[in-house]
Coordinates of C-alpha atoms in Angstrom, one line a residue:
Chain A
X1 CA 140.9 149.6 93.7
X2 CA 142.6 147.3 91.6
X3 CA 141.6 145.7 88.6
X4 CA 142.0 142.1 90.0
X5 CA 138.9 140.6 90.8
X6 CA 140.6 137.4 92.1
X7 CA 144.0 137.9 94.5
X8 CA 145.3 134.8 96.0
X9 CA 148.4 135.0 98.2
X10 CA 150.4 132.0 99.8
X11 CA 147.5 129.9 99.9
X12 CA 147.8 126.6 101.6
X13 CA 145.6 123.7 102.5
X14 CA 146.9 120.6 104.7
X15 CA 145.0 117.5 105.3
X16 CA 146.7 116.4 108.4
X17 CA 150.1 115.9 107.2
X18 CA 149.4 116.0 103.5
X19 CA 149.7 119.1 101.7
X20 CA 147.0 119.8 99.0
X21 CA 147.7 123.3 98.0
X22 CA 151.3 124.5 98.9
X23 CA 151.6 128.4 99.0
X24 CA 150.2 129.1 95.8
X25 CA 149.8 132.8 94.7
X26 CA 147.9 134.3 91.6
X27 CA 145.9 136.7 90.5
X28 CA 143.0 137.3 87.7
X29 CA 141.9 140.1 86.3
X30 CA 138.4 141.4 85.4
X31 CA 137.2 139.8 82.0
X32 CA 140.2 137.7 81.9
X33 CA 140.1 133.8 81.3
X34 CA 142.5 132.4 83.4
X35 CA 143.4 128.4 83.4
X36 CA 144.3 126.4 86.3
X37 CA 145.6 123.4 84.4
X38 CA 147.3 120.4 85.6
X39 CA 146.9 116.4 86.2
X40 CA 144.2 115.1 88.6
X41 CA 145.0 115.5 92.3
X42 CA 147.3 118.5 92.0
X43 CA 145.4 120.6 94.1
X44 CA 143.0 122.7 91.7
X45 CA 139.5 121.7 93.4
X46 CA 140.7 122.6 96.4
X47 CA 142.1 125.8 95.2
X48 CA 138.6 126.6 94.0
X49 CA 136.7 125.3 97.1
X50 CA 139.0 127.6 99.3
X51 CA 138.1 130.5 96.9
X52 CA 134.3 129.9 97.5
X53 CA 134.8 129.6 101.3
X54 CA 133.8 126.1 100.9
X55 CA 136.7 124.4 102.8
X56 CA 138.9 126.0 105.3
X57 CA 141.9 127.7 104.5
X58 CA 145.3 126.7 106.1
X59 CA 147.4 129.6 105.6
X60 CA 147.3 132.7 103.1
X61 CA 144.8 134.7 102.1
X62 CA 142.2 134.9 99.5
X63 CA 140.3 137.9 98.0
X64 CA 137.4 137.7 95.8
X65 CA 136.1 141.0 94.5
X66 CA 137.8 142.6 97.8
X67 CA 135.7 140.0 100.1
X68 CA 137.4 137.5 102.1
X69 CA 135.6 134.2 101.6
X70 CA 136.3 132.8 105.0
X71 CA 134.7 135.8 106.9
X72 CA 132.3 136.9 104.2
X73 CA 131.3 133.9 102.2
X74 CA 127.7 135.4 101.5
X75 CA 129.2 138.4 99.7
X76 CA 131.7 136.1 97.8
X77 CA 129.1 133.6 96.7
X78 CA 126.7 136.3 95.9
X79 CA 129.1 137.5 93.2
X80 CA 130.6 134.1 91.9
X81 CA 128.9 131.4 89.9
X82 CA 130.5 128.0 90.5
X83 CA 130.2 125.0 88.0
X84 CA 131.5 122.0 90.1
X85 CA 133.2 119.0 88.5
X86 CA 130.3 116.6 87.4
X87 CA 127.7 119.0 88.3
X88 CA 124.2 117.6 89.7
X89 CA 120.9 118.8 89.5
X90 CA 117.8 117.5 91.2
X91 CA 116.9 114.7 88.6
X92 CA 113.2 114.6 89.3
X93 CA 112.5 118.3 88.6
X94 CA 112.6 119.9 85.4
X95 CA 115.4 122.3 84.2
X96 CA 113.4 125.5 84.8
X97 CA 112.4 124.2 88.4
X98 CA 115.9 123.6 89.2
X99 CA 116.8 126.9 88.2
X100 CA 113.9 128.4 89.8
X101 CA 115.1 126.6 93.0
X102 CA 118.5 128.0 93.0
X103 CA 117.3 131.6 92.1
X104 CA 114.8 131.4 95.1
X105 CA 118.1 130.7 97.1
X106 CA 119.9 133.4 95.4
X107 CA 117.0 135.8 96.6
X108 CA 115.8 136.9 93.5
X109 CA 112.2 137.9 93.7
X110 CA 110.1 135.6 91.8
X111 CA 108.7 137.8 89.3
X112 CA 112.2 138.3 88.2
X113 CA 113.5 134.9 88.1
X114 CA 111.0 133.3 85.6
X115 CA 112.4 136.0 83.0
X116 CA 115.9 135.5 84.1
X117 CA 115.5 131.8 84.0
X118 CA 114.0 131.7 80.4
X119 CA 116.6 134.3 79.2
X120 CA 119.7 131.8 80.6
X121 CA 118.5 128.7 79.2
X122 CA 117.9 130.2 75.9
X123 CA 121.6 131.4 76.1
X124 CA 122.8 128.0 76.6
X125 CA 120.4 126.6 73.9
X126 CA 118.2 124.7 76.4
X127 CA 114.8 126.6 75.8
X128 CA 113.2 123.6 74.4
X129 CA 114.1 121.2 77.1
X130 CA 113.2 123.7 79.8
X131 CA 110.2 121.9 80.9
X132 CA 111.8 118.3 80.8
X133 CA 113.1 116.5 83.6
X134 CA 117.0 116.7 84.6
X135 CA 117.2 113.1 84.7
X136 CA 116.8 112.4 81.1
X137 CA 119.7 115.2 80.3
X138 CA 122.8 113.9 78.6
X139 CA 126.2 115.1 80.4
X140 CA 126.6 117.9 78.1
X141 CA 123.2 119.3 78.7
X142 CA 123.8 119.2 82.1
X143 CA 126.9 121.0 82.0
X144 CA 125.3 123.6 80.1
X145 CA 122.5 124.1 82.3
X146 CA 125.2 124.7 85.0
X147 CA 126.5 127.6 82.8
X148 CA 123.0 128.9 82.5
X149 CA 122.7 129.0 86.4
X150 CA 125.8 131.4 86.4
X151 CA 124.3 133.3 83.6
X152 CA 121.0 133.6 85.6
X153 CA 122.8 134.7 88.8
X154 CA 124.5 137.5 86.7
X155 CA 128.0 136.6 88.7
X156 CA 131.0 138.9 87.9
X157 CA 133.2 135.7 88.4
X158 CA 132.5 132.0 86.8
X159 CA 134.6 129.3 88.4
X160 CA 134.5 126.5 86.2
X161 CA 135.8 123.0 87.7
X162 CA 136.7 120.4 84.7
X163 CA 133.9 121.9 82.4
X164 CA 134.9 119.9 79.7
X165 CA 135.6 116.5 80.9
X166 CA 133.5 113.7 79.5
X167 CA 131.9 115.6 76.9
X168 CA 132.4 114.6 73.0
X169 CA 134.3 116.9 70.7
X170 CA 131.4 118.9 69.6
X171 CA 129.7 119.3 73.1
X172 CA 133.4 120.5 74.1
X173 CA 133.7 123.1 71.4
X174 CA 130.0 124.6 72.0
X175 CA 130.9 124.8 75.6
X176 CA 134.1 126.7 75.1
X177 CA 132.3 128.9 72.9
X178 CA 129.8 129.7 75.7
X179 CA 132.8 130.2 77.9
X180 CA 134.5 132.8 75.3
X181 CA 130.9 134.8 75.4
X182 CA 131.0 134.9 79.1
X183 CA 134.2 136.8 78.7
X184 CA 132.7 139.0 76.2
X185 CA 130.0 139.6 78.8
X186 CA 133.0 140.9 81.0
X187 CA 132.8 138.3 83.3
X188 CA 136.1 136.9 84.7
X189 CA 136.2 133.2 84.1
X190 CA 138.6 130.8 86.1
X191 CA 138.8 127.2 84.4
X192 CA 140.2 124.1 85.7
X193 CA 141.3 121.3 83.5
X194 CA 143.3 118.6 83.1
X195 CA 142.9 118.4 79.4
X196 CA 145.7 121.0 79.0
X197 CA 145.4 121.2 74.9
X198 CA 141.3 121.4 75.0
X199 CA 141.7 124.5 77.3
X200 CA 144.3 126.3 76.3
X201 CA 142.6 127.9 73.2
X202 CA 140.3 130.0 75.3
X203 CA 142.8 131.0 78.2
X204 CA 144.4 134.2 78.3
X205 CA 146.7 133.1 81.1
X206 CA 147.4 129.9 82.6
X207 CA 148.8 128.3 85.6
X208 CA 150.3 125.0 85.5
X209 CA 149.8 123.0 88.8
X210 CA 151.9 120.2 89.7
X211 CA 151.5 118.5 93.1
X212 CA 150.1 121.5 94.9
X213 CA 152.2 124.3 93.5
X214 CA 152.0 126.6 90.5
X215 CA 154.9 125.4 88.3
X216 CA 154.4 127.7 85.6
X217 CA 152.5 131.0 85.3
X218 CA 151.8 133.0 82.4
X219 CA 150.3 133.6 78.4
X220 CA 150.9 130.2 76.7
X221 CA 153.5 131.8 74.3
X222 CA 155.4 133.3 77.2
X223 CA 155.5 129.9 78.9
X224 CA 156.4 128.4 75.6
X225 CA 159.5 130.8 75.2
X226 CA 160.6 130.2 78.9
X227 CA 160.2 126.3 78.8
X228 CA 160.7 125.3 75.0
X229 CA 163.0 128.3 74.2
X230 CA 160.6 129.4 71.6
X231 CA 157.0 130.3 71.4
X232 CA 156.5 129.2 67.3
X233 CA 156.6 126.3 65.3
X234 CA 156.6 127.4 61.4
X235 CA 156.5 124.5 59.1
X236 CA 157.8 125.3 55.5
X237 CA 157.7 122.8 52.8
X238 CA 159.6 124.3 49.9
X239 CA 161.9 123.1 47.0
X240 CA 165.3 124.9 47.0
X241 CA 169.1 124.7 47.7
X242 CA 170.4 125.4 51.2
X243 CA 167.3 126.5 52.7
X244 CA 168.2 125.1 55.8
X245 CA 170.9 127.4 56.2
X246 CA 168.8 130.6 55.1
X247 CA 166.2 129.9 57.8
X248 CA 168.6 129.7 60.4
X249 CA 169.8 133.1 59.4
X250 CA 166.4 134.8 60.2
X251 CA 166.6 136.8 63.3
X252 CA 164.2 134.8 66.0
X253 CA 164.8 131.5 64.6
X254 CA 166.3 129.1 67.3
X255 CA 166.6 125.9 65.6
X256 CA 165.5 124.5 62.1
X257 CA 164.8 120.9 61.8
X258 CA 164.7 119.2 58.5
X259 CA 161.9 116.5 58.9
X260 CA 161.8 115.2 55.5
X261 CA 162.8 116.1 52.1
X262 CA 162.0 119.6 51.4
X263 CA 160.2 120.0 54.7
X264 CA 161.6 122.1 57.6
X265 CA 160.5 123.0 60.9
X266 CA 161.4 126.2 62.7
X267 CA 161.5 126.8 66.1
X268 CA 161.2 130.7 66.6
X269 CA 160.5 133.4 69.4
X270 CA 157.8 135.2 67.0
X271 CA 156.0 134.7 64.1
X272 CA 158.6 134.1 61.1
X273 CA 156.5 133.2 58.4
X274 CA 156.9 136.6 56.1
X275 CA 160.7 136.1 56.6
X276 CA 160.5 132.2 55.7
X277 CA 159.0 133.1 52.6
X278 CA 161.0 135.9 51.4
X279 CA 164.2 133.5 52.2
X280 CA 162.6 130.8 49.9
X281 CA 161.9 133.5 47.2
X282 CA 165.3 135.0 47.3
X283 CA 166.9 131.5 46.9
X284 CA 164.9 130.8 43.9
X285 CA 162.9 127.9 45.6
X286 CA 159.4 127.2 45.2
X287 CA 157.3 127.6 48.0
X288 CA 154.7 124.7 48.6
X289 CA 153.2 125.3 52.1
X290 CA 153.7 127.5 54.9
X291 CA 152.2 127.0 58.2
X292 CA 152.3 128.0 62.1
X293 CA 151.5 126.1 65.1
X294 CA 151.2 127.5 68.5
X295 CA 153.1 125.2 71.0
X296 CA 150.9 123.0 72.7
X297 CA 150.6 123.1 76.7
X298 CA 151.0 119.5 76.7
X299 CA 154.5 120.0 74.9
X300 CA 155.5 122.6 77.4
X301 CA 154.1 120.9 80.7
X302 CA 156.2 117.7 79.4
X303 CA 159.5 119.5 78.3
X304 CA 159.3 121.3 81.9
X305 CA 159.0 118.3 84.1
X306 CA 161.3 116.6 81.8
X307 CA 164.0 119.0 82.2
X308 CA 163.3 119.4 85.7
X309 CA 163.7 115.6 86.0
X310 CA 167.1 115.7 84.2
X311 CA 167.9 118.5 86.7
X312 CA 166.9 116.5 89.8
X313 CA 168.8 113.6 88.6
X314 CA 171.9 115.5 87.8
X315 CA 171.5 117.0 91.2
Chain B
X1 CA 138.7 138.8 113.6
X2 CA 135.1 140.2 112.3
X3 CA 131.8 138.4 112.7
X4 CA 130.6 136.1 110.4
X5 CA 128.0 138.1 108.4
X6 CA 124.5 138.0 106.9
X7 CA 122.1 135.6 108.3
X8 CA 122.3 132.0 108.8
X9 CA 118.6 131.8 108.0
X10 CA 118.8 133.3 104.7
X11 CA 117.2 130.6 102.1
X12 CA 116.0 128.7 104.9
X13 CA 112.3 128.9 104.2
X14 CA 113.2 128.2 100.3
X15 CA 114.7 124.6 101.4
X16 CA 111.8 124.0 103.8
X17 CA 109.2 124.6 101.3
X18 CA 111.1 122.6 98.8
X19 CA 111.6 119.6 101.3
X20 CA 108.0 119.8 102.3
X21 CA 106.7 119.8 98.5
X22 CA 109.4 117.0 97.6
X23 CA 108.3 114.8 100.6
X24 CA 104.4 115.5 100.2
X25 CA 104.7 114.4 96.5
X26 CA 107.2 111.4 96.9
X27 CA 106.1 107.8 96.6
X28 CA 108.1 107.0 99.7
X29 CA 105.9 109.3 101.9
X30 CA 102.4 107.6 100.3
X31 CA 103.8 104.0 100.9
X32 CA 104.8 105.0 104.4
X33 CA 101.7 106.6 105.3
X34 CA 99.4 103.8 103.8
X35 CA 101.2 101.5 106.1
X36 CA 100.6 103.5 109.2
X37 CA 97.0 104.2 107.8
X38 CA 96.0 100.3 107.2
X39 CA 97.7 99.2 110.7
X40 CA 96.1 101.9 112.6
X41 CA 92.8 101.1 110.9
X42 CA 92.9 97.6 112.0
X43 CA 93.6 98.2 115.7
X44 CA 91.2 101.3 115.7
X45 CA 88.3 99.6 114.5
X46 CA 89.1 96.5 116.8
X47 CA 89.0 99.2 119.7
X48 CA 85.9 100.8 118.5
X49 CA 84.2 97.5 118.2
X50 CA 85.4 96.8 121.6
X51 CA 84.1 99.8 123.4
X52 CA 80.8 99.2 121.7
X53 CA 80.3 96.2 123.3
X54 CA 81.1 97.3 127.2
X55 CA 78.0 98.8 129.1
X56 CA 80.4 99.8 131.9
X57 CA 80.4 103.5 132.8
X58 CA 83.7 105.0 131.7
X59 CA 84.9 108.3 131.9
X60 CA 87.4 108.3 129.5
X61 CA 85.6 106.4 126.5
X62 CA 87.5 108.4 123.7
X63 CA 90.8 107.9 124.9
X64 CA 90.1 104.0 124.7
X65 CA 90.1 104.5 120.8
X66 CA 93.7 105.3 120.9
X67 CA 94.6 103.1 123.8
X68 CA 92.5 100.6 125.0
X69 CA 93.1 99.4 128.5
X70 CA 94.1 95.7 129.0
X71 CA 94.9 95.3 124.9
X72 CA 98.1 94.7 123.7
X73 CA 97.8 96.1 120.1
X74 CA 96.4 99.5 120.3
X75 CA 96.9 102.5 118.2
X76 CA 99.5 104.0 120.4
X77 CA 101.5 100.9 119.9
X78 CA 101.1 101.1 115.9
X79 CA 102.5 104.9 116.1
X80 CA 105.3 104.1 118.6
X81 CA 106.4 101.2 116.0
X82 CA 105.9 102.7 112.7
X83 CA 106.5 106.5 113.4
X84 CA 110.1 105.9 113.6
X85 CA 110.0 103.9 110.3
X86 CA 108.4 107.1 108.8
X87 CA 111.0 109.2 110.1
X88 CA 114.0 107.2 109.2
X89 CA 112.5 106.5 105.8
X90 CA 111.8 110.3 105.2
X91 CA 115.5 111.6 105.9
X92 CA 118.0 108.6 105.8
X93 CA 119.3 110.2 102.5
X94 CA 118.6 113.9 102.9
X95 CA 122.1 115.2 103.5
X96 CA 124.2 112.2 102.1
X97 CA 121.8 112.0 99.0
X98 CA 122.7 115.6 98.0
X99 CA 126.5 114.6 97.8
X100 CA 125.7 111.6 95.9
X101 CA 123.4 113.4 93.3
X102 CA 126.5 115.8 93.3
X103 CA 124.4 118.7 94.2
X104 CA 125.6 119.9 97.4
X105 CA 128.5 121.7 96.1
X106 CA 126.4 123.5 93.7
X107 CA 123.8 124.2 96.2
X108 CA 126.4 125.6 98.9
X109 CA 128.1 127.8 96.5
X110 CA 124.7 129.8 96.4
X111 CA 124.7 132.7 98.9
X112 CA 123.3 130.4 102.0
X113 CA 125.1 129.0 104.9
X114 CA 125.1 125.4 105.8
X115 CA 122.8 126.1 109.0
X116 CA 119.9 127.1 106.6
X117 CA 120.4 123.8 104.4
X118 CA 120.4 121.5 107.4
X119 CA 117.5 123.5 109.4
X120 CA 115.4 123.5 106.2
X121 CA 115.6 119.8 105.8
X122 CA 114.8 119.2 109.4
X123 CA 112.0 121.4 109.7
X124 CA 110.8 120.3 106.3
X125 CA 110.9 116.7 107.7
X126 CA 109.2 117.4 110.6
X127 CA 106.6 119.5 109.2
X128 CA 105.7 116.7 106.8
X129 CA 105.3 114.2 109.9
X130 CA 103.2 116.7 111.7
X131 CA 100.9 116.8 108.8
X132 CA 100.7 112.9 108.5
X133 CA 100.0 112.6 112.4
X134 CA 97.5 115.5 112.7
X135 CA 95.9 113.8 109.7
X136 CA 95.7 110.4 111.1
X137 CA 94.7 111.9 114.5
X138 CA 91.7 113.5 113.3
X139 CA 90.8 110.3 111.2
X140 CA 90.7 108.2 114.4
X141 CA 88.7 111.1 116.2
X142 CA 86.2 111.4 113.1
X143 CA 85.9 107.8 113.1
X144 CA 85.2 107.5 117.1
X145 CA 82.5 110.2 116.7
X146 CA 80.7 108.3 113.9
X147 CA 80.9 105.0 115.6
X148 CA 80.6 105.6 119.1
X149 CA 77.9 108.5 118.7
X150 CA 79.5 110.5 121.4
X151 CA 81.8 113.7 121.5
X152 CA 84.8 113.7 123.6
X153 CA 84.8 115.8 126.8
X154 CA 86.9 118.7 127.2
X155 CA 89.6 116.8 129.4
X156 CA 89.5 113.9 126.6
X157 CA 90.4 116.6 124.1
X158 CA 93.2 118.2 126.3
X159 CA 94.9 114.9 126.4
X160 CA 94.6 114.0 122.9
X161 CA 96.4 117.2 122.2
X162 CA 98.8 116.4 124.9
X163 CA 99.3 112.9 123.2
X164 CA 99.6 114.8 119.6
X165 CA 102.5 116.9 121.0
X166 CA 104.4 114.0 122.8
X167 CA 104.1 112.1 119.5
X168 CA 105.6 115.0 117.2
X169 CA 108.2 115.2 119.6
X170 CA 108.9 111.4 119.6
X171 CA 109.1 111.5 115.8
X172 CA 111.2 114.8 116.1
X173 CA 113.8 112.2 117.8
X174 CA 113.9 109.7 115.1
X175 CA 113.9 112.2 112.6
X176 CA 117.1 114.0 114.1
X177 CA 118.6 110.7 114.6
X178 CA 118.1 109.9 110.9
X179 CA 119.2 113.3 109.7
X180 CA 122.6 112.6 111.8
X181 CA 123.1 109.4 110.2
X182 CA 122.9 110.8 106.6
X183 CA 125.3 113.4 107.8
X184 CA 127.7 111.0 109.2
X185 CA 127.4 108.0 106.5
X186 CA 128.0 109.2 102.9
X187 CA 126.3 106.0 101.7
X188 CA 122.5 106.1 101.9
X189 CA 122.0 102.7 102.2
X190 CA 124.4 102.4 105.2
X191 CA 122.3 105.2 106.9
X192 CA 119.2 103.4 106.2
X193 CA 120.5 100.4 107.5
X194 CA 122.1 101.7 110.7
X195 CA 118.8 103.7 111.4
X196 CA 116.7 100.7 111.1
X197 CA 119.3 98.6 113.1
X198 CA 118.9 101.2 115.9
X199 CA 115.1 101.1 115.7
X200 CA 114.9 97.7 116.0
X201 CA 117.5 97.5 118.8
X202 CA 116.2 100.4 120.9
X203 CA 112.3 99.3 120.5
X204 CA 112.5 95.7 120.8
X205 CA 116.0 94.3 122.2
X206 CA 116.7 97.5 124.5
X207 CA 113.8 96.3 126.8
X208 CA 114.8 93.0 127.4
X209 CA 118.3 94.1 127.8
X210 CA 117.7 96.8 130.1
X211 CA 116.2 94.5 132.6
X212 CA 119.1 92.1 132.4
X213 CA 121.6 94.8 133.0
X214 CA 119.3 96.1 135.6
X215 CA 119.2 92.7 137.2
X216 CA 123.2 92.5 136.9
X217 CA 123.8 95.9 138.4
X218 CA 121.5 95.3 141.3
X219 CA 120.2 91.9 141.9
X220 CA 116.8 91.4 143.2
X221 CA 116.6 90.7 146.8
X222 CA 115.0 87.4 147.8
X223 CA 112.9 89.0 150.4
X224 CA 110.8 91.0 147.6
X225 CA 111.0 88.1 145.3
X226 CA 109.4 85.6 147.8
X227 CA 106.5 88.2 148.0
X228 CA 106.3 88.4 144.3
X229 CA 107.4 92.0 144.1
X230 CA 109.9 93.5 142.3
X231 CA 113.0 94.6 144.2
X232 CA 113.0 98.7 144.3
X233 CA 116.8 99.2 143.5
X234 CA 116.5 96.5 140.7
X235 CA 113.1 98.3 139.4
X236 CA 114.8 101.8 139.6
X237 CA 118.0 100.5 137.5
X238 CA 115.9 98.8 135.2
X239 CA 113.6 101.8 134.4
X240 CA 116.6 104.2 134.3
X241 CA 118.0 102.2 131.7
X242 CA 115.0 101.5 129.7
X243 CA 114.4 105.5 129.5
X244 CA 117.6 105.4 127.1
X245 CA 115.4 104.3 124.5
X246 CA 112.9 107.2 123.1
X247 CA 110.4 104.3 122.7
X248 CA 110.0 103.6 126.2
X249 CA 110.0 107.5 127.2
X250 CA 107.2 107.8 124.9
X251 CA 105.2 104.7 126.1
X252 CA 105.4 106.0 129.5
X253 CA 104.3 109.6 128.6
X254 CA 101.5 108.3 126.4
X255 CA 100.2 105.9 129.0
X256 CA 100.0 108.5 131.9
X257 CA 98.2 110.8 129.2
X258 CA 95.7 108.4 127.8
X259 CA 95.1 106.1 130.7
X260 CA 94.9 108.5 133.6
X261 CA 93.1 105.7 135.9
X262 CA 95.4 103.0 135.1
X263 CA 97.5 101.4 137.8
X264 CA 100.4 103.7 138.5
X265 CA 102.6 104.2 141.5
X266 CA 100.5 107.2 142.7
X267 CA 97.4 105.1 142.7
X268 CA 99.2 102.0 144.6
X269 CA 100.1 104.8 147.3
X270 CA 96.6 105.9 147.3
X271 CA 95.6 102.2 148.1
X272 CA 98.2 101.8 150.6
X273 CA 96.9 105.2 152.5
X274 CA 93.4 103.8 152.4
X275 CA 92.3 106.6 150.0
X276 CA 89.8 105.9 146.9
X277 CA 92.0 105.8 143.9
X278 CA 90.5 108.1 141.3
X279 CA 91.8 109.1 137.9
X280 CA 94.6 111.9 138.0
X281 CA 93.5 115.3 136.7
X282 CA 95.0 116.6 133.2
X283 CA 97.4 119.1 134.9
X284 CA 98.6 116.2 137.2
X285 CA 99.0 114.0 134.2
X286 CA 101.2 116.7 132.6
X287 CA 103.4 117.1 135.5
X288 CA 103.9 113.5 136.1
X289 CA 105.3 112.9 132.4
X290 CA 107.1 116.6 132.1
X291 CA 110.2 114.8 132.5
X292 CA 109.7 112.5 129.9
X293 CA 108.5 115.2 127.5
X294 CA 111.4 117.3 128.3
X295 CA 113.7 114.4 127.6
X296 CA 112.1 113.6 124.2
X297 CA 112.5 117.4 123.6
X298 CA 116.1 117.5 124.6
X299 CA 116.9 114.3 122.6
X300 CA 115.7 115.8 119.4
X301 CA 117.9 119.0 119.9
X302 CA 120.9 116.9 121.1
X303 CA 120.9 114.6 118.0
X304 CA 120.3 117.7 116.0
X305 CA 122.9 119.7 117.2
X306 CA 125.4 116.7 116.9
X307 CA 124.4 116.5 113.3
X308 CA 124.9 120.1 112.6
X309 CA 128.3 120.4 114.1
X310 CA 129.3 117.2 112.0
X311 CA 127.7 118.9 109.1
X312 CA 129.6 122.2 109.5
X313 CA 133.1 120.5 109.6
X314 CA 132.3 118.4 106.6
X315 CA 134.3 118.5 103.4
X316 CA 132.1 119.3 100.4
X317 CA 133.9 117.4 97.9
X318 CA 132.8 114.0 97.5

């Protein structure tokens, strides 16, 4: 058996004449965080629902842990934890009761369920409010309760649909940290989001969706190299003569921008900070600042569609 | 293509007990039950006091508590009007409520089939209503025992148990209808209003409309009208149309079960033939209302199946 826990091949979903998902293919490996990114309505949620067997597949195939969600939905759903977009719970019940209900649906024996529910709540930091009604929970707490459900289920794959939408920055970073901790447990995580920048920091690989198709697929630096022509933005603030020329001589540097007096931005294929520092020192200049920024997915996404737009206009 | 794996019943009992617990502890159920209890208490009290006043010999004294002869308002009428309200009130939001609370996709991503969810909800509602009806039934019998001071005969008990079964089938029809509406309409308010509208239409408007439509299809014959008798063809049409309403079927079935000595076609026939009309024995009454009972159960199953098919095909996302 391969190490891929999710294999999607030529997956297509049509509603009448409208095509929501158009022949997409990707794989997710064991213990990998994979991002399905793209604007709202690009087909991310539909893809997720097809992977869970919750909506019918028009064409193509999905394999989750080697099972077909269309014919063996229970096998798939036993192994996959799903956190839907704006997850809901029974407001009149407590957090513990909500999780115990899910545990009973999964078929966890009730002697075991108590311990697993308590452990899961503890891990997401909700142990103190476990006996409070969910109706009083904030959005961030609900999302964490949703994660607790996945933890309790002991799932091998976690599918999170827009887990950070509507959360404040603090709650977002907490949630992202919890998602990272899932990865440390060896859980493969599939995250969908329209907030590209927020999620890119935790994703090993991403697929950028655009109107039902995967436009780009790979790691963020790979995509940056492919689309922007360089993966890294090195910012240098230094005093010295003719530094711009010296920087452009460094192997790997694609372009040098002088953004202000004594400020330079280097677009490069790899991390050229040591070479840039050496260049400044060799030229007898004074190095004031040296920093690196990974290219943002937003920039990649925009650049990709701009270039395509230009190409389409030219054609 | 391989068979769908796993049992469709997995998780059903979990949903069933959850629903039962929720219904029995909900304020909504309490209000509905109080409504039925108060209305029922009034009519049963009147019936008991009337029965106590009569001195004539009556073989079915106990049945008069439920359905006093020659009385418009009876416990049976209260049940036939208010039981649908209870059923609609219980399940108008059972499926669409899950979508609105956004719990549906989370629940369906657990290893259960949709069958388990829908059937668990339906049976949970039916069990709740059964518990309520049995309680009411026992209360009326207990009250009768105290106030009348005589125990019911074996035949009366048999008839009362049949009445209970017919009543459960009747609320089952409304429960299945309400569940279907909650599957079809995404808005709980729409489902409740359509349910109440159908209830008003079927129990109040349809009897009048059926008379008119029957008259239109097969106009009454002047020869019968001058004799003050209904035209048989017209009557047949009107009855057939009225039987489309579960309330009418229920009324017919319960009347035959609780008023075995009432003027029915058979007693009329007996009079014509010069025989002494006598009340039908229980087994004959059961045979007489068998079609009505089967229709009620069939209606319940049919409405459930329609809801099931719609629900299976429904998109999970809101």
